[in-house]
Short mmCIF file of C-alpha atoms and ligand atoms in Angstrom, two decimals:
data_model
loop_
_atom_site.label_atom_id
_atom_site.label_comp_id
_atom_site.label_asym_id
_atom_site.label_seq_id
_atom_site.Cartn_x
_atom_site.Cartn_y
_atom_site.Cartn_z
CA UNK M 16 -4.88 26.05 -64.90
CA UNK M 17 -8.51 25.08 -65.02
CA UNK M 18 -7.81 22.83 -61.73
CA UNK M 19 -6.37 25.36 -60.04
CA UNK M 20 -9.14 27.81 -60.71
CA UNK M 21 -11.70 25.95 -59.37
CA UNK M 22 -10.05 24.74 -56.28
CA UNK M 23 -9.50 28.71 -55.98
CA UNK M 24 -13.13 28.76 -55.82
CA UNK M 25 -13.41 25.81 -53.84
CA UNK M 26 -11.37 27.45 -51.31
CA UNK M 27 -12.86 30.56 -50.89
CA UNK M 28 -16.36 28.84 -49.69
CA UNK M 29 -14.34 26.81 -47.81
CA UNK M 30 -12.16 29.33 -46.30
CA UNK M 31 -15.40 31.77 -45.99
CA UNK M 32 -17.04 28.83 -44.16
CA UNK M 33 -13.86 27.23 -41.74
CA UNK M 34 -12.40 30.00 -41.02
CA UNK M 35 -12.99 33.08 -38.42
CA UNK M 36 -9.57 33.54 -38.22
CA UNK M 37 -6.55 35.04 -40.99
CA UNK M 38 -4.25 33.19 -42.38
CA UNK M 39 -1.75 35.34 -43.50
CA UNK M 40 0.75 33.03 -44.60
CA UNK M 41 1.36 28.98 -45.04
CA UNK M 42 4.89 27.10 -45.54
CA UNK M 43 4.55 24.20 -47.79
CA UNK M 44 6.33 22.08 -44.38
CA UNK M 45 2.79 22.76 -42.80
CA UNK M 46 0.88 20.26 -44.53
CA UNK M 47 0.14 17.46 -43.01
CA UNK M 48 1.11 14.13 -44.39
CA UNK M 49 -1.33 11.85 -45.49
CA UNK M 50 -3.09 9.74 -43.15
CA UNK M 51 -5.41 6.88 -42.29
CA UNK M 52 -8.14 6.42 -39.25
CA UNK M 53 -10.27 3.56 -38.55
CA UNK M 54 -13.92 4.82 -37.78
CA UNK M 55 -15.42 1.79 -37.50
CA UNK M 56 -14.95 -2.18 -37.85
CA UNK M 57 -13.04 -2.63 -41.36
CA UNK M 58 -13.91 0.78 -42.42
CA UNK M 59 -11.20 3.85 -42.34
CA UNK M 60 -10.93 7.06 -43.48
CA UNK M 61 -7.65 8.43 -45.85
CA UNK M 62 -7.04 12.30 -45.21
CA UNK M 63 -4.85 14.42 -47.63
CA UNK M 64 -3.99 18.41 -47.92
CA UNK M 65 -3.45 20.37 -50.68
CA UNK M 66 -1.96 23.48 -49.67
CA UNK M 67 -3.11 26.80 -51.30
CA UNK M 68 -1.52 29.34 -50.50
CA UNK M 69 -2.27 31.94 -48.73
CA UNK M 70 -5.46 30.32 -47.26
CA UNK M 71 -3.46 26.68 -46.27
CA UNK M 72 -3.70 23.39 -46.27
CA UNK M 73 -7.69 22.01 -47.57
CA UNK M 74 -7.93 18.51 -46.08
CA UNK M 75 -10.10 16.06 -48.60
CA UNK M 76 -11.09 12.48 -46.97
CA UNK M 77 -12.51 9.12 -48.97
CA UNK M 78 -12.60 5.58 -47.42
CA UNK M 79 -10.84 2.00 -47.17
CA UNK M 80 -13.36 -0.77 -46.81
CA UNK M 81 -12.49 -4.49 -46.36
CA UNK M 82 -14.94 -7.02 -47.13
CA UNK M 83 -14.45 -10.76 -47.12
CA UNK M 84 -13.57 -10.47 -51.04
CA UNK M 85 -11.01 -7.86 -50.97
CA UNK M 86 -10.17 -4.08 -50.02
CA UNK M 87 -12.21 -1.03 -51.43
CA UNK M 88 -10.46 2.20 -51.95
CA UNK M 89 -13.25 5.21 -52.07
CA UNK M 90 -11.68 8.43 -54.04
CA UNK M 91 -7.93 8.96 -54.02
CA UNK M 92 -6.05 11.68 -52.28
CA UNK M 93 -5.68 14.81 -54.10
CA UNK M 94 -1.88 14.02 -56.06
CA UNK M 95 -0.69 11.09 -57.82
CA UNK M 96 1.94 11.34 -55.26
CA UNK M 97 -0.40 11.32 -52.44
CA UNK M 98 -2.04 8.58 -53.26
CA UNK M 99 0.57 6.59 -53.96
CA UNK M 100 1.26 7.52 -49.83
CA UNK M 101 -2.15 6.50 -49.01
CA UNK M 102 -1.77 3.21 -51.03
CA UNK M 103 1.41 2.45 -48.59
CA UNK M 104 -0.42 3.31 -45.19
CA UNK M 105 -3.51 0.69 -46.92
CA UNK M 106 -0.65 -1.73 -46.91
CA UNK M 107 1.39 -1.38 -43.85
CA UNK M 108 -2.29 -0.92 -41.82
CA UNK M 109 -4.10 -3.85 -44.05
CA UNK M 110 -1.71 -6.26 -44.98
CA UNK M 111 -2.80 -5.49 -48.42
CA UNK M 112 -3.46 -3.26 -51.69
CA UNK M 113 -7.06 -2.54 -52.24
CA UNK M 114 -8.81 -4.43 -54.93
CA UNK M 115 -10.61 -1.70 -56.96
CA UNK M 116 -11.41 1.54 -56.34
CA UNK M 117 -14.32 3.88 -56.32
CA UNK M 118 -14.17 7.29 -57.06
CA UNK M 119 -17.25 9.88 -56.33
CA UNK M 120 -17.29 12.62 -58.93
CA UNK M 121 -14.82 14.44 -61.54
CA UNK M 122 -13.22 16.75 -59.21
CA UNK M 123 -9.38 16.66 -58.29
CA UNK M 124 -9.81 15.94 -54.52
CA UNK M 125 -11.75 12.91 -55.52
CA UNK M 126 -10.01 11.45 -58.37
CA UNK M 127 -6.22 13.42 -58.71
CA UNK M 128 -4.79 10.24 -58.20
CA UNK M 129 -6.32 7.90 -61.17
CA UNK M 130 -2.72 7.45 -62.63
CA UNK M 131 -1.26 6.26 -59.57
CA UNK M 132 -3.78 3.73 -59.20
CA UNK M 133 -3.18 2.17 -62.62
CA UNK M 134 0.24 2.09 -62.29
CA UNK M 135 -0.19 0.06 -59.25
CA UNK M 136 -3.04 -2.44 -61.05
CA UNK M 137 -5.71 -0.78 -59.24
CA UNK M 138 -8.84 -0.73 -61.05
CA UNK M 139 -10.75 2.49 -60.34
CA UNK M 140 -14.71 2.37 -61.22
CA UNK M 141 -16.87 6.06 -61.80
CA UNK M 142 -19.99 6.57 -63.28
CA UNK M 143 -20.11 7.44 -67.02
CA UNK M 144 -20.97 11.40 -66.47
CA UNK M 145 -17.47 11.63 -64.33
CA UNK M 146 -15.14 9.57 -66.98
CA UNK M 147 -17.38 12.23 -69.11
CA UNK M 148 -16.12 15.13 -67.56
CA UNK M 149 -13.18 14.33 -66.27
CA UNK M 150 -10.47 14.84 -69.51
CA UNK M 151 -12.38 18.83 -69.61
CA UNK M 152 -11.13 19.19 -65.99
CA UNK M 153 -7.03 17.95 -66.74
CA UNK M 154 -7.65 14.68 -65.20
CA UNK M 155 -7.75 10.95 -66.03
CA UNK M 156 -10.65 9.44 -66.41
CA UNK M 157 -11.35 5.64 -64.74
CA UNK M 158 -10.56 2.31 -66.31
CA UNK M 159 -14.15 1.10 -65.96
CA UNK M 160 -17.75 2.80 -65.15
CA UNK M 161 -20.10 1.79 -62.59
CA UNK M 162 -23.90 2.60 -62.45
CA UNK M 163 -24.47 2.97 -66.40
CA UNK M 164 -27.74 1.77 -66.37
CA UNK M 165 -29.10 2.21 -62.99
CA UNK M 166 -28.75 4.25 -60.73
CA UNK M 167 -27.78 1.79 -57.39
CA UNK M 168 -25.27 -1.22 -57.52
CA UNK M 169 -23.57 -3.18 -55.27
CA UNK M 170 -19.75 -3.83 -55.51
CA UNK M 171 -17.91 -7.30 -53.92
CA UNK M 172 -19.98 -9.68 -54.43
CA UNK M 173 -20.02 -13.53 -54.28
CA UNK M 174 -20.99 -16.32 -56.13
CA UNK M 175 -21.34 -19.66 -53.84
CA UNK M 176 -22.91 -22.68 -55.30
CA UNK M 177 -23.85 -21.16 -58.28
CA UNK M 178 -25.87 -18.15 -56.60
CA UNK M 179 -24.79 -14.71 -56.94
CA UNK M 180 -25.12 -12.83 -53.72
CA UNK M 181 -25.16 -8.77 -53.42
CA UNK M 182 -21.75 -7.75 -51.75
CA UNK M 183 -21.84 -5.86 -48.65
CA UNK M 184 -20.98 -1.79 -50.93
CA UNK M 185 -23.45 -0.18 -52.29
CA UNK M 186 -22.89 2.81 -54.66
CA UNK M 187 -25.77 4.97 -55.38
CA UNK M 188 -26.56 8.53 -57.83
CA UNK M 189 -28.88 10.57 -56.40
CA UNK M 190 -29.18 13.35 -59.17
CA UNK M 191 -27.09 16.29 -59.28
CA UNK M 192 -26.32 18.22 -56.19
CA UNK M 193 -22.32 19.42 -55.78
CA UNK M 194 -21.71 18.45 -59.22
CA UNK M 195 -23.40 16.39 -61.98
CA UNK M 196 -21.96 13.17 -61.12
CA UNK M 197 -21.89 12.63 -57.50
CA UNK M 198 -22.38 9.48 -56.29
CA UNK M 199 -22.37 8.04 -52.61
CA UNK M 200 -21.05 4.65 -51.24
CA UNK M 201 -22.60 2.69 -48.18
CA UNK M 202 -21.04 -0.11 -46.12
CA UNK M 203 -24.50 -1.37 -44.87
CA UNK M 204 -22.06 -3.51 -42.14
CA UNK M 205 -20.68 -0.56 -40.06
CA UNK M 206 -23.53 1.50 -41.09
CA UNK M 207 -20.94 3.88 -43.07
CA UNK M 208 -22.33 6.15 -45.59
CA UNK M 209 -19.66 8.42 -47.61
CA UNK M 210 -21.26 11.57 -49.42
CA UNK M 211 -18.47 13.15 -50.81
CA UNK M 212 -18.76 16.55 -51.44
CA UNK M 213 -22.87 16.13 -51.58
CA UNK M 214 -22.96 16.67 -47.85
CA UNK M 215 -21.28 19.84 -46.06
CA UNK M 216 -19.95 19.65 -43.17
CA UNK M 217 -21.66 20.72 -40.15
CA UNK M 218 -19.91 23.55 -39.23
CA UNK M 219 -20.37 25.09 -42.62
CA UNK M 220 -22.46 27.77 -43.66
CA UNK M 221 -21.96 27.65 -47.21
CA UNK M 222 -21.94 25.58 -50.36
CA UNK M 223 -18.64 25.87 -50.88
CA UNK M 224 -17.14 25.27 -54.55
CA UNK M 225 -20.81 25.58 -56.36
CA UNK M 226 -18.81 25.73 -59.82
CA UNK M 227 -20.08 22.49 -61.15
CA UNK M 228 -23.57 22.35 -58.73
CA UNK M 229 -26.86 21.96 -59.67
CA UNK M 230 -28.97 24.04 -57.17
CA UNK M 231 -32.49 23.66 -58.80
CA UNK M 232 -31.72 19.56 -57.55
CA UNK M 233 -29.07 19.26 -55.13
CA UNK M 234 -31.88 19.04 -51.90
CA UNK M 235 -34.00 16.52 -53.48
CA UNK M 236 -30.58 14.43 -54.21
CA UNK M 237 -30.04 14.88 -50.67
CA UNK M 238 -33.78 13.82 -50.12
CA UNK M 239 -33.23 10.39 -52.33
CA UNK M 240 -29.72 9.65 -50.32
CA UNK M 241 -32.25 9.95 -46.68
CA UNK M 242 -34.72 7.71 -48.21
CA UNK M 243 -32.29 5.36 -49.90
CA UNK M 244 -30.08 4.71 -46.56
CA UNK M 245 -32.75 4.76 -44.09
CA UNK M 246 -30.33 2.52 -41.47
CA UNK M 247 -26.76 4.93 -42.29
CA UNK M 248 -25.45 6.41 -39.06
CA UNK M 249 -22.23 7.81 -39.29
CA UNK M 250 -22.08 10.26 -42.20
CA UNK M 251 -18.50 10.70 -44.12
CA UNK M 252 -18.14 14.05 -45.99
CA UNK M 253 -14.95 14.96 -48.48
CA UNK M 254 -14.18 17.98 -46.18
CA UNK M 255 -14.65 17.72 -42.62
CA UNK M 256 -14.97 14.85 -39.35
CA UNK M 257 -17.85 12.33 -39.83
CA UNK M 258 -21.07 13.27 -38.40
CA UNK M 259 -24.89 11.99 -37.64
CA UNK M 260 -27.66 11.83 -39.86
CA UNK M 261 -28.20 15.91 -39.24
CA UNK M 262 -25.69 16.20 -41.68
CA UNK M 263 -28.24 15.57 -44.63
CA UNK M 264 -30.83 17.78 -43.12
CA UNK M 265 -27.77 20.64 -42.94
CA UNK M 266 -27.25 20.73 -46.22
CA UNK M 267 -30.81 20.45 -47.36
CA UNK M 268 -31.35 23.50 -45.68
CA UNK M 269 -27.71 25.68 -46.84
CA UNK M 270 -29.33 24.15 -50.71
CA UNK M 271 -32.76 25.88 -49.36
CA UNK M 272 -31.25 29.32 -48.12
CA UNK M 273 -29.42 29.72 -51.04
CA UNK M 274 -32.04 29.17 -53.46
CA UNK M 275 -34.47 31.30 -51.42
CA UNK M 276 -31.79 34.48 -51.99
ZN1 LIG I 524 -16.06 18.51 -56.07
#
């Protein structure tokens, strides 16, 4: 009940900020399937709908990453069932399962899928405040936290001749911004940066779900992510197509306008 009330408000900023036309009605047969997109050289996207009627299906995105020492999935689709889906097309499109997965605050779109991935041996990392939160909002925390006593990390790393080398993800916390516990992942190779639900997309005009936000910090979060990933170039938010760099500076301002009412 609590999940569905706050994707009810999730949806109406999303809805008040998609959409210019009405949806009057939505078949369950309309949702798209899950699916998978390559953006850039080992680094995809994984899409998947929930479907709220009457306002339709709400796409949420995360990201497959393959490094030299395995696969990295980043946030599961929105269902156990889903993500089990998303977990095939991984396979069938990679050859294999990922190794671990990341997932980038307590929110259903991010992390509704936490049982599939231990059923299939997946071990899913999130930082402490999100394992926190996340039996209060009906769903399962992570098997193990990341970032507990700093705030930036690298995952898939190496160890050759006895040196340990930083792998090429890096997961970051900027401070609070869309919720308490959002984090952001980088792929420094492709120049990938994924911001969750930190970053709106471009063609929004509002916060959307600000349920769980922290307005007083959610620009200077923003701020740290711009000064932390100087070299990111293609921008990867939960809810809409990748974008540039202005994405940060969008949101940053939406933060700005609404504090300012
Ligand atoms: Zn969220």
């Amino acid at each position: 009940m609590m999940i569905r009330a706050l994707v009810f408000i999730a949806l109406l900023g999303l809805t008040a900020a998609c959409s210019k036309t009405t949806t009057t009605s939505t078949v369950t047969n309309e949702v798209p399937a899950p699916s998978l997109e390559q953006i850039a050289e080992n680094v995809w996207i994984h899409k998947s709908y929930a479907d709220f009627p009457p306002y339709g299906p709400v796409l949420s995105q995360g990201l497959v990453i393959k490094t030299d020492e395995g696969i990295v999935l980043v946030d599961t689709a929105w269902t156990n069932g889903d993500t089990a889906i998303v977990l095939d097309l991984i396979e069938d499109t990679l050859g294999d399962d990922p190794d671990m997965a990341v997932v980038t605050h307590a929110h259903a779109d991010k992390m509704g899928g936490v049982d599939t991935l231990n059923k299939r041996g997946i071990g899913g990392r999130a930082h402490p405040l999100t394992n926190e939160d996340a039996p209060g909002r009906n769903l399962k925390p992570t098997q193990y936290t990341i970032l507990e006593d700093r705030d930036i990390d690298t995952l898939m790393g190496w160890s050759e001749n006895g040196v340990d080398h930083d792998g090429p993800i890096t997961v970051y916390y900027p401070g609070p911004g869309h919720a308490r516990d959002n984090i952001v992942v980088y792929h420094a190779p492709s120049k990938v940066l994924f911001v969750g639900c930190l970053i709106r997309p471009g063609t929004s005009n509002s916060l959307g779900n600000t349920a769980d936000a922290d307005l007083s910090q959610w620009a200077q979060s923003v701020r740290n992510v711009a000064a932390t990933f100087p070299e990111a170039q293609i921008i990867v938010p939960s809810h809409s197509v990748a974008g540039d760099r202005a994405l940060l500076d969008h949101t940053i301002a939406l933060v700005e306008a609404a504090n300012a009412e």
